[in-house]
Each structure stands twice: as C-alpha cells, then as structure tokens.
Amino acid sequence: MYYNISFDIAAILVLTVIAVGMKTVLYTDTRGHKLMLIYVISVIVSANIDIITAYTICYGHMVPDPLNLILNTLYQYTTVFSVAVAMRTILSYFPGASKTSVIINRTLLYIQAGFVTLNIFTGIMFRFRDGYYAHGPVYFAAYIISLAVVLHMLFVVLKNRSGMPGLMIRIIILFLFLPTVFTVIQMIAGNILLIAFGEAFSALIMLFALETPDYRKLMKTMKELEAAREEANIANNAKSDFLASMSHEIRTPINGILGMNTMILRDSDDPQIIEYAENIRIAGNGLLSIINDILDLSKIESGAVKLQPSDYELSSILNDCYQINRTRAAEKGLEFIFENDPDMPSGYYGDEVRIRQIINNLLSNGIKYTEEGSVLLKAGYIEDDTTKSAGTSGDEDDKPGILKISVTDTGIGIKEEDFDLLFKSFSRLDEIKNRHIEGSGLGLMITNQLVSMMNGTIDVKSEYGKGSTFTVMIPQKVTDRAKPGDLAARFKEPVNSAAKAADIFSAPGKKVLIVDDMKMNILVFRGLLKGTELTIDSALSGVEAIRMTEKTRYDIIFMDHLMPEMDGVEAFHRIHDDKDNPNNDTPVVVLTANAIVGMRDSYLEEGFAEYISKPIDQKKLLSVTKQLLS
Ligand code: ADP
C-alpha cells in the first residue's frame, strides 16, 4: 500500500514555525498558550510517526509485525493525546464550563485510548500478519469516538458562548472542525495523509486570531474586570441594604428625641432651656436630613425609587422652597432673591416631591457654601419649538418642553478639576476649608440621579472663590398654561394670620386612639395634641387595639405600621373588616418611619385615611386631625 505523505511534511514545517513563533515573539505566560504549544508539538510528533508508519506499512514485509504494531499503536496514542490537549485548550477559554463537560470529555478520550490498548492484544482495530496491514472489525471506533469528542465540545462551546465575542466562537468552531473535515477526506481518499495538515491549518488560524499576546492579555484583563465588577456589585448591594436598615433603625429613636424636645420647647419658660432645646432641634433635624439622604441614596441605588408623577402647581413648590430657604439665608445674613418668567406655564405633570427635593438640595448647598452676598433662584420654561408650531391647543402639550431651574450663589465656588467629583456619593470638596460646614456629600449625587431619572440634565458653572451656578433642565409636560405672573411679589406677602390660626383647634368630647408599641412615642403623640382637649386612648399592640376598638367608638385611630406580632396594616384590616366592630368605618391614619416617597400612595390604596411620617410633624398632625374630625 502506498501513502501520499506530502501533506504531513507540509504540516510538520508549518507547525515547527508556529512552535518556534509561540515560544519566542508570540509568547504569553498563560495556561491557554502553554496548552496550545503542547498541542502543536504533539501534532508534530504524531505527523512524524504517521510518516514513519506510512513507510513501515508500505514495506511491511521488511519490518517485523510487532514493530509495525508498536509504531502504529504509538501513532494512535499521540493522536488521542493531541485531541485531548486541543480540547483542554478550548476549555481554557471557557472557565465557566461545568465539571460534567470536562468529565464527559475525558471519559470519551479514555475510551478511545482503551480501544487502542485493547487492539494490541486483540487486533480489533488493525493488525499485522506476515507484513500485511489489515483493518479489524471496529477499525472506525477511534474515528467515531474522536467525532463524538468534537461534537460534545461543540455543544460545550455553544452552551457557554454568552458573553464571548462572536468572532472568537466562530474561530473555535473552525479549530474543532477543520481537522474533522480533513480526517473525513482522508477516510474517503484512503491513501492521502491529511489529518496533521488539518490540525496545522486550524492551529494557524487559532494562533493568529486568539493566541496573539495582545488578545490573550485582553481576554485576561476582561475576565478580571468582570470578576471585579461582580464583587463590587455584591459589596455595593450589601452596603445599600445595610444603609437602608440602619437609617430606618436610627429614625425611630430620633423620632423620640425630637418629639420630647418639641414638648420642652413648648412647655418651658426658661430662656436658657429653650435655647438648649432649640439647638437640639436644629442638630436633630440636621441628623434626620442626613439619614433621609442615606435612605434615599440606598433606595435609588437598589432601583427601589420610582417616580410618582401627577399634576402639580409649580408655584406651590417654589413657594415652599422659597419660604424654607429664605429663613436659612436670613440667618446667615445672605440676600435671597427669587425670579421667574412671568409668562411661564403654571401647571405641570411630573413628580412634585422629587422636583421639590432637587430645588431644595441646590438651594441648601448655595446657602451652605456662601458666606456673604446672595443666593438667586430662577425658574423658567423653554417650549419645545416643534410642539409650539404644531398649532392646535390640544396637541400643543403632548411633547414636553423643558423646565429650567437655576441656583446662583456668590459663595466659595468649585475648582474646575473637582467638577467630576461633585456628583459622586460621599465626596466632599475642599475638605479642609469646608470642615466646619455640615454635609454628607450625598445631596448632589441624589439630585443628579433624580434629574437623570426624569431624563433631565444638570449643569454647573463655577469660578473658584467667586460663586457657582447650578442649572437643572427637566422635561415636563404642561397641564395648565395660565401665566403665574411675578411670583416673587406673592411669596414676599406676610403669611396671613388665618393660616397660622389653622393649626390650633380644640375638639372637646372627640376621642382618638393611638396605637404604638413604644411608650415614648405615645407620650410624644399626647404631647403634640396637648391643648386640643381631645380624649386620647392608647394601645401598645395591634391585638390590644382590636380589643379596645370593640368596646369604644373612636373618631380617629392613629396606627403605627411596624409593630411586633401583629403589624399596623393587619390590625387596621381586622378592625375595618369586622362588621360588628363599631370602628369599622373610623378613619385610620398610619404612622411610620418608612419615609420613602411613594409610600403615601400605597398606604392610601391599602385603605388608610392618611399617612404621617415619623418623626411626627406637629403641624401635619394637627391639620390631619382637624380635617378628619370635621
Ligand atoms: P454636602 O452634603 O457635602 O453638601 P453635596 O453632594 O450636596 O454634599 O455636595 C458635594 C460637595 O460639592 C460639597 O461637599 C461641596 O464641597 C461641593 N458643593 C456643592 N454645592 C456647592 C456650591 N453651591 N458651592 C460650592 N461648593 C459646592
């Protein structure tokens, strides 16, 4: 029998060049690279033995049968070995591949090696007799198992392909199939030795496409980055959860402190004590706002914050922001100026609470970081030109224009190189200079996140030492085109006495029930309603509340949400759903330290009459109580 060995010789030449190249200029110190090099060398060895056996088979009558058997068996072993290394090389690209796939792969190769070994004693694959080479009954076993290995590996590659570049997957598939195709051709052609050539060809493609040092390094770096990102995500989620639960835990005792303090402020006549208590109030509120920021941030980061859009009146938000910050500015001796475009629309559709928060954050920073001069709040609306020209009034408001709010201060300013840090959490600039200014470094981060949730933008212009302007542009649909006129004039009007008097009322003979598992909260609650002449009963648990409501009819029930055993929501439903309970239609107000925006709506949907967040604001409590009693 005569064999054509020219392709084997070509393969040996090409593979030798590849091996030298891989060892020198293309060297990378990775597992994949080492495996690939072993593969190339093993194919060189097997091609050499293939050539030798081509001759020993051809000149069988001059070669002892046992030697021929040994050489051919050796060839079979080197083939199994090179397939095994090729599979390992591929697996090195898929570190996520399951252990089972590795085991299946290995088992198939062991079976193949087992057949080769068995053949030595039985001749089931091939044998030599009197110098003649003859195929045995399972001659194709080795080829079929090789094919099974390739198919199985193809399955592994496709299963683990997500996240890998498409080109890489295609090259690996080519690496798997080229030798297979050449093997099939050899089986058909019979006497042309093509397998090593197919292997050399595929090794060449693999080398240029994937085994270059840059590609391997890139892959390694990408994997490391991915792992680092995953770790960072896990750590960040743990941080958010921790912050959320901590801030919730902290709000509860602050509630007690601030509530008690309100009573000291109200009941004490001693100016010294009032001053101390006033300081507790300021510090307590500062602490509370930091806790709220942390809670907000962790909710935003975990994606729990959803915008709650509704129709709103911008002047009402601006008025609130104006009144709160005017006092703060006045305390620091700063001029506080407000300007608005008198022709801008009055009503919009959007998340009122979050817009108020954004404006307040910017204003409170402006005042915080300004020692002298002024803080200017400006509001305007930029129409979307395309909608304006759309004509009819009905269509006009479909596309949102842009609400533009800016805050300009004459404060310390920001260095240009610090602009990037502004919106990062917990980052505070000029730490030394700002040491005496309270802050957590969260306000702008939250502001930025909220603005981007609304598809808006925030822009900073600042000159270090001179002052800054923060401008937010938020797309908002218009719901009311009425012109507000000059709002500044309206805001400056003195608060009328009727509004002040609205807080104070007396309702003798009316009965309310407060349900809270903390005695101190009940004490605070009683204190806040002191002077209203209401009869106030209290219960320390949901179960006790149910018992009391079965006996006495109340005008309002105030129910804490989080209580051990039975929480406020369950107690509320038990009372309202019980036909025999005289309080099954009594308005129930939920009290909660769960001050996340959006909670109010979910409580109202639950059936509660109102929602009051803790620490309870006395004004809010009085107005809610008065409204529900009337
Ligand atoms: P903080 O609670 O520290 O005020 P912010 O996130 O609101 O946190 O702001 C981050 C940092 O940006 C501040 O610590 C401050 O250094 C700087 N900064 C914010 N607003 C101004 C401003 N109007 N003028 C100067 N610096 C500012």
XYZ file of C-alpha atoms and ligand atoms in Angstrom:
657
model
C 0.000 0.000 0.000
C 1.300 3.414 -0.936
C 0.644 6.592 1.077
C 0.976 10.236 0.000
C 2.925 11.930 2.808
C 3.405 15.393 1.263
C 0.651 16.987 3.425
C 2.237 15.522 6.561
C 5.576 17.093 5.603
C 3.892 20.454 4.950
C 2.134 20.166 8.332
C 5.418 19.459 10.133
C 7.036 22.522 8.534
C 4.150 24.851 9.319
C 3.797 23.532 12.880
C 7.521 23.889 13.534
C 7.356 27.559 12.516
C 4.294 28.008 14.731
C 6.021 26.326 17.698
C 9.131 28.484 17.363
C 6.989 31.617 16.985
C 4.919 30.733 20.056
C 7.996 30.136 22.128
C 9.633 33.432 21.072
C 7.883 36.527 19.684
C 4.318 35.456 20.393
C 4.979 34.171 23.894
C 2.376 34.828 26.602
C 2.504 33.362 30.012
C -0.992 31.895 30.093
C -2.357 28.412 30.530
C -4.099 28.534 27.147
C -0.860 29.461 25.422
C 1.080 26.639 27.066
C -1.601 24.108 26.140
C -1.609 25.349 22.573
C 2.164 24.910 22.364
C 1.912 21.352 23.708
C -0.801 20.694 21.128
C 1.382 21.949 18.265
C 4.343 19.817 19.409
C 2.163 16.732 19.855
C 0.834 17.109 16.299
C 4.444 17.423 15.018
C 5.303 14.202 16.831
C 2.214 12.396 15.586
C 2.786 13.594 11.970
C 6.338 12.264 12.142
C 5.163 8.889 13.400
C 2.453 8.958 10.716
C 5.153 9.305 8.040
C 7.208 6.501 9.590
C 4.212 4.158 9.743
C 3.333 5.069 6.151
C 6.677 3.521 5.219
C 6.594 0.622 7.654
C 3.128 -0.380 6.418
C 4.219 0.033 2.832
C 7.348 -2.065 3.357
C 5.678 -4.422 5.798
C 7.473 -7.479 4.559
C 10.821 -5.897 5.633
C 9.569 -4.809 9.085
C 8.756 -7.298 11.870
C 4.988 -7.334 12.599
C 5.382 -6.487 16.326
C 7.430 -3.362 15.470
C 4.798 -2.263 12.968
C 2.123 -2.799 15.612
C 4.102 -0.778 18.180
C 4.674 2.133 15.776
C 1.027 2.278 14.684
C -0.171 1.997 18.274
C 2.161 4.847 19.173
C 0.637 6.896 16.373
C -2.841 6.229 17.738
C -1.754 7.267 21.245
C -0.227 10.540 20.002
C -3.469 11.261 18.135
C -5.546 10.733 21.284
C -3.083 12.881 23.198
C -3.211 15.770 20.710
C -7.035 15.671 20.638
C -7.037 15.749 24.452
C -4.733 18.774 24.513
C -6.792 20.527 21.824
C -9.913 20.049 23.936
C -8.163 21.393 27.016
C -7.017 24.415 25.032
C -10.597 25.148 24.056
C -11.804 24.613 27.615
C -9.258 27.174 28.811
C -11.350 29.788 27.003
C -14.432 28.691 28.918
C -13.610 28.757 32.619
C -17.346 28.678 33.299
C -17.814 25.282 31.622
C -19.279 22.726 34.007
C -17.255 19.957 35.652
C -19.537 17.397 33.966
C -18.486 18.573 30.499
C -14.847 18.137 31.455
C -15.554 14.659 32.818
C -17.519 13.576 29.709
C -14.702 14.817 27.517
C -12.075 12.948 29.469
C -14.123 9.742 29.588
C -14.518 9.696 25.796
C -10.778 10.102 25.366
C -10.052 7.329 27.891
C -12.409 5.031 25.983
C -10.553 5.847 22.771
C -7.188 5.120 24.434
C -8.740 1.926 25.856
C -9.637 0.722 22.353
C -6.086 1.367 21.162
C -4.698 -0.622 24.097
C -7.193 -3.438 23.593
C -6.190 -3.565 19.941
C -2.619 -4.542 20.898
C -3.923 -7.861 22.214
C -6.975 -8.453 20.034
C -6.412 -6.676 16.726
C -9.978 -5.366 16.744
C -8.957 -2.106 15.049
C -5.996 -3.151 12.928
C -3.398 -5.880 12.882
C -0.260 -7.043 11.054
C 0.239 -10.514 9.789
C 3.217 -11.558 7.698
C 3.963 -7.946 6.867
C 0.394 -7.178 5.756
C -1.673 -4.457 7.363
C -5.367 -5.342 7.844
C -8.318 -3.462 9.384
C -10.159 -5.121 12.258
C -13.983 -5.206 12.822
C -14.037 -1.898 14.788
C -11.463 -0.069 12.695
C -13.603 3.112 12.738
C -14.012 3.124 16.520
C -11.145 5.579 17.016
C -12.552 7.954 14.388
C -16.095 7.735 15.728
C -15.002 8.457 19.276
C -12.924 11.412 18.021
C -16.016 12.703 16.272
C -18.027 12.301 19.482
C -15.385 14.314 21.349
C -15.610 17.094 18.766
C -19.408 17.160 18.801
C -19.506 17.204 22.566
C -17.016 20.067 22.638
C -19.114 21.929 20.066
C -22.054 21.587 22.432
C -19.956 22.941 25.351
C -18.785 25.903 23.262
C -22.293 26.822 22.161
C -23.692 26.396 25.651
C -21.110 28.730 27.169
C -20.917 31.229 24.359
C -22.794 34.081 26.031
C -20.502 36.980 26.874
C -17.833 35.810 24.389
C -17.154 37.735 21.188
C -18.868 36.102 18.186
C -15.627 36.043 16.189
C -13.912 34.033 18.898
C -16.683 31.441 18.939
C -16.510 31.106 15.143
C -12.746 30.595 15.269
C -13.008 27.939 17.958
C -15.649 26.107 15.925
C -13.310 26.253 12.934
C -10.486 24.933 15.121
C -12.711 21.998 16.038
C -13.996 21.223 12.578
C -11.065 21.687 10.196
C -9.206 18.578 11.447
C -12.503 16.667 11.396
C -13.156 17.613 7.782
C -9.619 16.621 6.773
C -9.985 13.327 8.634
C -13.177 12.525 6.718
C -11.456 13.350 3.412
C -8.577 11.049 4.383
C -11.007 8.261 5.204
C -12.620 8.656 1.778
C -9.405 9.199 -0.210
C -7.677 6.357 1.640
C -4.066 6.930 0.926
C -3.512 10.699 1.354
C -2.409 11.523 4.926
C -4.315 14.738 5.675
C -5.105 14.765 9.393
C -1.940 16.535 10.582
C -2.343 19.087 7.826
C -5.892 19.869 9.002
C -4.586 20.240 12.534
C -1.761 22.536 11.403
C -4.195 24.637 9.409
C -6.557 25.082 12.345
C -3.662 25.784 14.731
C -2.509 28.533 12.407
C -5.937 30.210 12.384
C -6.248 29.861 16.122
C -2.804 31.295 16.667
C -3.360 34.419 14.611
C -6.866 35.025 15.820
C -6.752 34.160 19.502
C -3.311 33.213 20.639
C -1.563 36.525 19.993
C -0.217 38.003 23.243
C -2.470 41.063 22.951
C -5.628 39.027 22.578
C -4.783 36.720 25.464
C -3.899 39.683 27.660
C -7.084 41.448 26.680
C -9.123 38.372 27.492
C -7.397 38.038 30.841
C -7.974 41.688 31.699
C -11.593 41.458 30.637
C -12.140 38.443 32.846
C -10.508 40.174 35.788
C -12.610 43.274 35.206
C -15.764 41.216 35.061
C -14.904 39.471 38.335
C -14.036 42.787 39.969
C -17.303 44.298 38.758
C -19.301 41.425 40.183
C -17.538 41.699 43.511
C -18.102 45.440 43.586
C -21.796 44.934 42.816
C -22.199 42.460 45.651
C -20.413 44.800 48.044
C -22.464 47.747 46.863
C -25.752 45.920 47.349
C -24.693 44.878 50.828
C -23.855 48.498 51.569
C -27.226 49.721 50.284
C -29.116 47.147 52.358
C -27.105 47.990 55.424
C -27.625 51.720 54.978
C -31.345 51.294 54.402
C -31.894 49.220 57.519
C -29.564 51.330 59.647
C -31.189 54.577 58.663
C -34.581 53.122 59.372
C -33.415 51.991 62.808
C -31.931 55.410 63.537
C -35.047 57.323 62.557
C -37.056 55.685 65.327
C -35.024 56.966 68.288
C -34.607 60.390 66.665
C -38.372 60.492 66.499
C -38.446 60.121 70.278
C -35.759 62.721 70.874
C -37.283 65.350 68.600
C -40.788 64.682 69.901
C -39.735 65.118 73.512
C -37.804 68.194 72.532
C -40.885 69.750 70.933
C -42.586 69.426 74.292
C -39.678 71.013 76.123
C -39.779 73.893 73.657
C -43.483 74.318 74.184
C -43.697 73.853 77.947
C -40.567 75.592 79.141
C -40.421 79.267 80.069
C -36.708 79.274 80.886
C -34.878 81.078 78.038
C -31.722 79.054 78.682
C -33.590 75.740 78.417
C -35.371 76.955 75.275
C -32.014 77.813 73.729
C -30.644 74.354 74.540
C -33.772 72.707 73.170
C -33.634 74.863 70.044
C -30.080 73.609 69.484
C -31.267 70.030 69.912
C -33.977 70.723 67.335
C -31.501 72.133 64.787
C -28.954 69.338 65.290
C -31.678 66.673 65.331
C -33.191 67.947 62.099
C -29.732 68.047 60.532
C -29.155 64.437 61.557
C -32.554 63.478 60.243
C -31.863 65.034 56.853
C -28.589 63.116 56.592
C -30.387 59.883 57.479
C -33.041 60.668 54.893
C -30.353 61.258 52.274
C -28.741 57.921 53.080
C -32.076 56.151 52.924
C -32.839 57.875 49.637
C -29.482 57.030 48.138
C -29.680 53.372 49.063
C -33.200 53.191 47.652
C -32.111 54.907 44.432
C -29.106 52.608 44.080
C -31.176 49.499 44.559
C -33.656 50.777 41.980
C -36.480 50.963 44.528
C -37.262 54.598 43.806
C -39.930 55.070 41.182
C -41.133 58.448 40.052
C -44.698 59.281 41.089
C -45.940 61.727 38.507
C -49.114 63.749 38.954
C -50.429 67.193 38.062
C -48.871 69.888 40.152
C -48.698 73.631 40.557
C -45.087 74.827 40.260
C -45.742 77.994 42.263
C -46.612 75.888 45.300
C -43.267 74.034 45.149
C -41.372 77.250 44.568
C -43.169 78.914 47.444
C -42.253 76.089 49.841
C -38.626 76.174 48.746
C -38.592 79.937 48.953
C -40.030 80.095 52.474
C -37.770 77.406 53.951
C -34.591 78.737 52.395
C -35.358 82.406 52.921
C -35.181 81.836 56.657
C -31.917 79.907 56.341
C -30.385 82.617 54.150
C -31.539 85.359 56.500
C -29.916 83.566 59.435
C -26.600 83.793 57.573
C -27.162 87.411 56.523
C -27.424 86.482 52.843
C -29.678 88.141 50.348
C -32.167 85.641 48.929
C -33.538 86.531 45.527
C -36.231 84.783 43.516
C -37.022 85.418 39.865
C -39.387 83.688 37.490
C -40.513 84.101 33.932
C -43.959 85.646 34.485
C -45.252 84.094 31.256
C -44.204 80.521 32.012
C -46.991 77.941 32.473
C -48.346 77.324 35.981
C -49.279 73.644 35.936
C -47.141 70.644 35.003
C -47.193 66.867 35.066
C -44.314 65.233 36.938
C -43.015 64.081 40.300
C -43.712 67.069 42.501
C -41.979 65.699 45.578
C -38.756 64.916 43.746
C -38.695 68.278 41.957
C -39.075 69.984 45.300
C -36.212 67.852 46.639
C -33.962 68.806 43.711
C -34.600 72.537 44.141
C -34.180 72.333 47.905
C -30.884 70.471 47.598
C -29.454 73.079 45.258
C -30.695 75.953 47.393
C -29.448 74.475 50.626
C -25.994 73.976 49.065
C -25.996 77.528 47.716
C -26.704 78.870 51.190
C -24.365 76.414 52.928
C -21.364 77.258 50.778
C -21.866 81.038 50.693
C -20.598 83.274 53.482
C -21.590 86.638 52.062
C -23.509 88.028 49.145
C -26.569 86.406 47.684
C -28.316 83.288 46.505
C -30.551 83.575 43.460
C -33.263 81.077 42.495
C -34.565 81.361 38.930
C -37.361 79.462 37.230
C -38.385 79.390 33.580
C -39.816 77.128 30.915
C -38.419 76.522 27.448
C -41.095 75.498 24.987
C -40.350 72.737 22.542
C -40.396 74.608 19.216
C -41.760 71.662 17.305
C -44.778 71.395 19.584
C -45.394 75.139 19.540
C -45.626 75.137 15.776
C -47.869 72.074 15.896
C -50.732 74.528 16.195
C -53.898 73.422 17.927
C -54.060 73.799 21.636
C -54.968 70.137 22.162
C -51.799 68.752 20.606
C -49.648 71.508 21.909
C -48.858 69.961 25.270
C -48.124 66.462 24.065
C -44.393 66.919 23.790
C -42.806 68.196 26.962
C -40.878 71.427 26.971
C -38.136 71.992 29.496
C -38.472 73.279 32.987
C -35.343 75.257 33.770
C -34.381 75.947 37.358
C -31.112 77.557 38.319
C -29.469 78.478 41.600
C -26.653 81.018 41.583
C -24.592 81.835 44.630
C -21.708 84.141 45.416
C -20.029 81.518 47.580
C -16.758 79.658 47.700
C -17.024 78.252 44.170
C -15.656 74.976 42.878
C -12.310 74.255 41.239
C -12.640 73.014 37.679
C -10.697 69.844 38.435
C -13.279 68.988 41.117
C -16.292 69.149 38.787
C -16.146 65.406 38.168
C -16.242 64.624 41.877
C -19.307 66.745 42.569
C -21.853 64.064 41.783
C -20.081 61.127 43.415
C -21.526 59.773 46.649
C -19.876 60.733 49.917
C -17.448 63.043 48.106
C -16.927 66.454 49.618
C -14.648 69.010 48.050
C -12.160 71.298 49.737
C -12.420 69.186 52.896
C -10.146 71.437 54.942
C -11.897 74.645 54.039
C -15.330 73.081 54.444
C -14.620 71.210 57.646
C -16.955 73.390 59.665
C -19.803 73.001 57.150
C -22.070 70.056 57.852
C -22.756 67.706 54.981
C -22.593 64.114 53.876
C -21.583 64.572 50.259
C -24.803 62.882 49.150
C -27.070 65.767 48.171
C -25.716 66.361 44.689
C -25.405 62.676 43.945
C -29.091 62.205 44.783
C -30.027 65.348 42.872
C -28.130 64.123 39.836
C -29.731 60.676 39.981
C -33.219 62.133 40.302
C -32.644 64.549 37.429
C -31.465 61.740 35.179
C -34.429 59.568 36.198
C -36.549 62.411 34.814
C -34.432 62.456 31.617
C -33.131 65.873 32.573
C -29.671 67.353 32.813
C -27.722 69.224 35.441
C -25.054 71.742 34.579
C -22.503 73.503 36.788
C -20.696 76.735 36.105
C -18.381 77.960 38.770
C -15.463 80.208 39.435
C -13.375 79.228 42.420
C -13.669 81.879 45.118
C -16.447 83.759 43.322
C -19.508 81.551 43.191
C -21.401 78.892 41.304
C -24.496 78.356 39.199
C -26.242 75.004 39.133
C -28.834 74.657 36.376
C -31.239 71.769 36.010
C -33.258 71.220 32.849
C -36.125 68.778 33.251
C -38.580 67.797 30.524
C -42.091 68.376 31.922
C -45.458 68.336 30.212
C -47.648 71.367 30.747
C -51.096 70.838 32.211
C -52.076 74.426 32.862
C -50.969 77.289 30.632
C -52.204 80.057 32.932
C -49.435 82.593 33.468
C -48.299 82.853 37.053
C -47.012 86.457 36.815
C -44.293 87.659 39.146
C -44.260 85.046 41.896
C -41.598 86.797 43.991
C -44.041 89.534 44.905
C -46.586 86.939 46.034
C -44.073 84.927 48.050
C -42.993 88.011 49.976
C -46.511 88.735 51.266
C -46.651 88.148 55.004
C -48.113 84.803 55.965
C -51.693 85.656 56.847
C -52.881 85.119 60.332
C -55.746 82.854 59.263
C -53.255 80.270 58.030
C -51.403 80.392 61.309
C -54.539 80.006 63.321
C -55.480 76.948 61.264
C -53.073 74.850 63.275
C -54.707 75.398 66.614
C -58.103 73.914 67.348
C -59.943 72.381 70.183
C -62.290 69.434 69.984
C -63.622 68.541 73.400
C -65.611 65.310 73.504
C -63.831 63.783 70.483
C -61.972 60.533 71.030
C -58.851 59.261 69.311
C -56.820 56.088 69.758
C -53.056 55.924 69.312
C -51.521 52.501 68.695
C -47.731 52.212 69.038
C -45.509 49.588 70.654
C -43.166 52.272 72.047
C -44.374 54.078 75.139
C -42.235 57.103 74.402
C -43.906 57.583 71.017
C -47.286 57.560 72.727
C -46.048 60.161 75.162
C -44.796 62.327 72.303
C -48.092 61.907 70.488
C -50.073 63.005 73.524
C -47.772 65.988 73.937
C -48.207 67.054 70.334
C -52.001 67.089 70.693
C -51.958 68.777 74.057
C -54.348 71.701 74.225
C -56.789 70.229 71.730
C -58.911 68.791 74.576
C -59.183 65.502 72.683
C -59.614 62.332 74.697
C -56.597 60.204 73.792
C -56.580 56.453 74.476
C -53.548 54.348 73.753
C -52.755 50.727 72.896
C -49.329 49.105 72.898
C -50.093 46.437 70.304
C -52.363 45.580 67.403
C -54.183 42.976 69.497
C -54.837 45.445 72.304
C -56.061 47.988 69.735
C -58.588 45.494 68.340
C -59.864 44.774 71.856
C -60.269 48.455 72.650
C -61.981 49.277 69.342
C -64.542 46.561 70.021
C -65.657 48.443 73.124
C -65.260 52.107 72.313
C -66.095 54.101 69.235
C -63.271 56.475 68.196
C -63.278 59.450 65.842
C -59.779 58.704 64.536
C -57.324 55.845 65.044
C -53.600 56.538 64.668
C -51.797 53.309 63.916
C -48.055 52.654 63.889
C -47.080 50.439 60.968
C -44.193 48.359 62.263
C -45.112 46.566 65.478
C -44.050 43.145 66.706
C -46.501 40.238 66.358
C -49.315 42.000 64.528
C -48.331 44.985 62.402
C -50.447 48.088 61.887
C -51.690 47.118 58.444
C -53.058 43.798 59.689
C -54.625 45.386 62.782
C -56.249 48.005 60.529
C -57.784 45.335 58.291
C -59.021 43.307 61.270
C -60.824 46.379 62.604
C -62.228 47.548 59.264
C -63.265 44.120 58.030
C -65.154 43.228 61.214
C -68.846 44.057 60.681
C -69.519 44.077 64.419
C -66.681 46.408 65.276
C -68.088 49.883 65.990
C -64.922 51.334 64.422
C -65.174 49.543 61.091
C -65.591 52.878 59.316
C -63.414 55.011 61.584
C -60.645 56.800 59.649
C -57.282 55.213 60.414
C -54.085 57.221 59.980
C -50.887 55.238 59.536
C -47.748 56.429 61.330
C -44.442 55.201 60.020
C -40.730 55.803 59.992
C -40.828 54.463 56.451
C -40.375 57.873 54.872
C -39.792 56.750 51.341
C -41.518 58.831 48.754
C -44.333 56.925 47.135
C -45.256 55.204 50.403
C -48.164 57.562 50.913
C -49.972 56.323 47.820
C -49.504 52.686 48.722
C -50.896 53.289 52.234
C -53.886 55.157 50.833
C -54.514 52.329 48.412
C -54.426 49.972 51.384
C -57.398 51.917 52.778
C -55.788 54.217 55.314
C -57.267 57.697 55.568
C -53.898 59.441 55.785
C -50.181 58.869 56.173
C -47.946 60.695 58.635
C -44.225 60.064 58.611
C -42.177 59.901 61.775
C -40.812 61.965 63.457
C -44.293 63.376 63.552
C -44.513 66.972 62.458
C -46.876 68.736 64.860
C -48.366 70.967 62.167
C -49.097 67.991 59.965
C -50.643 66.031 62.836
C -52.857 68.944 63.810
C -54.017 69.615 60.287
C -54.735 65.948 59.553
C -56.607 65.533 62.838
C -58.624 68.670 62.293
C -59.523 67.696 58.776
C -60.580 64.164 59.720
C -62.638 65.375 62.674
C -64.562 67.798 60.510
P -22.798 68.020 51.035
O -23.747 67.311 51.905
O -21.379 67.834 51.439
O -23.156 69.423 50.792
P -23.346 67.571 48.202
O -23.401 66.298 47.457
O -24.559 68.410 48.200
O -22.894 67.207 49.670
O -22.142 68.380 47.617
C -20.890 67.762 47.407
C -19.776 68.756 47.535
O -19.830 69.698 46.454
C -19.849 69.609 48.785
O -19.220 68.959 49.859
C -19.130 70.849 48.379
O -17.752 70.701 48.547
C -19.430 70.986 46.890
N -20.531 71.919 46.607
C -21.828 71.639 46.422
N -22.550 72.755 46.167
C -21.690 73.779 46.194
C -21.824 75.202 45.999
N -23.003 75.760 45.729
N -20.695 75.938 46.106
C -19.519 75.366 46.369
N -19.319 74.050 46.570
C -20.385 73.260 46.480
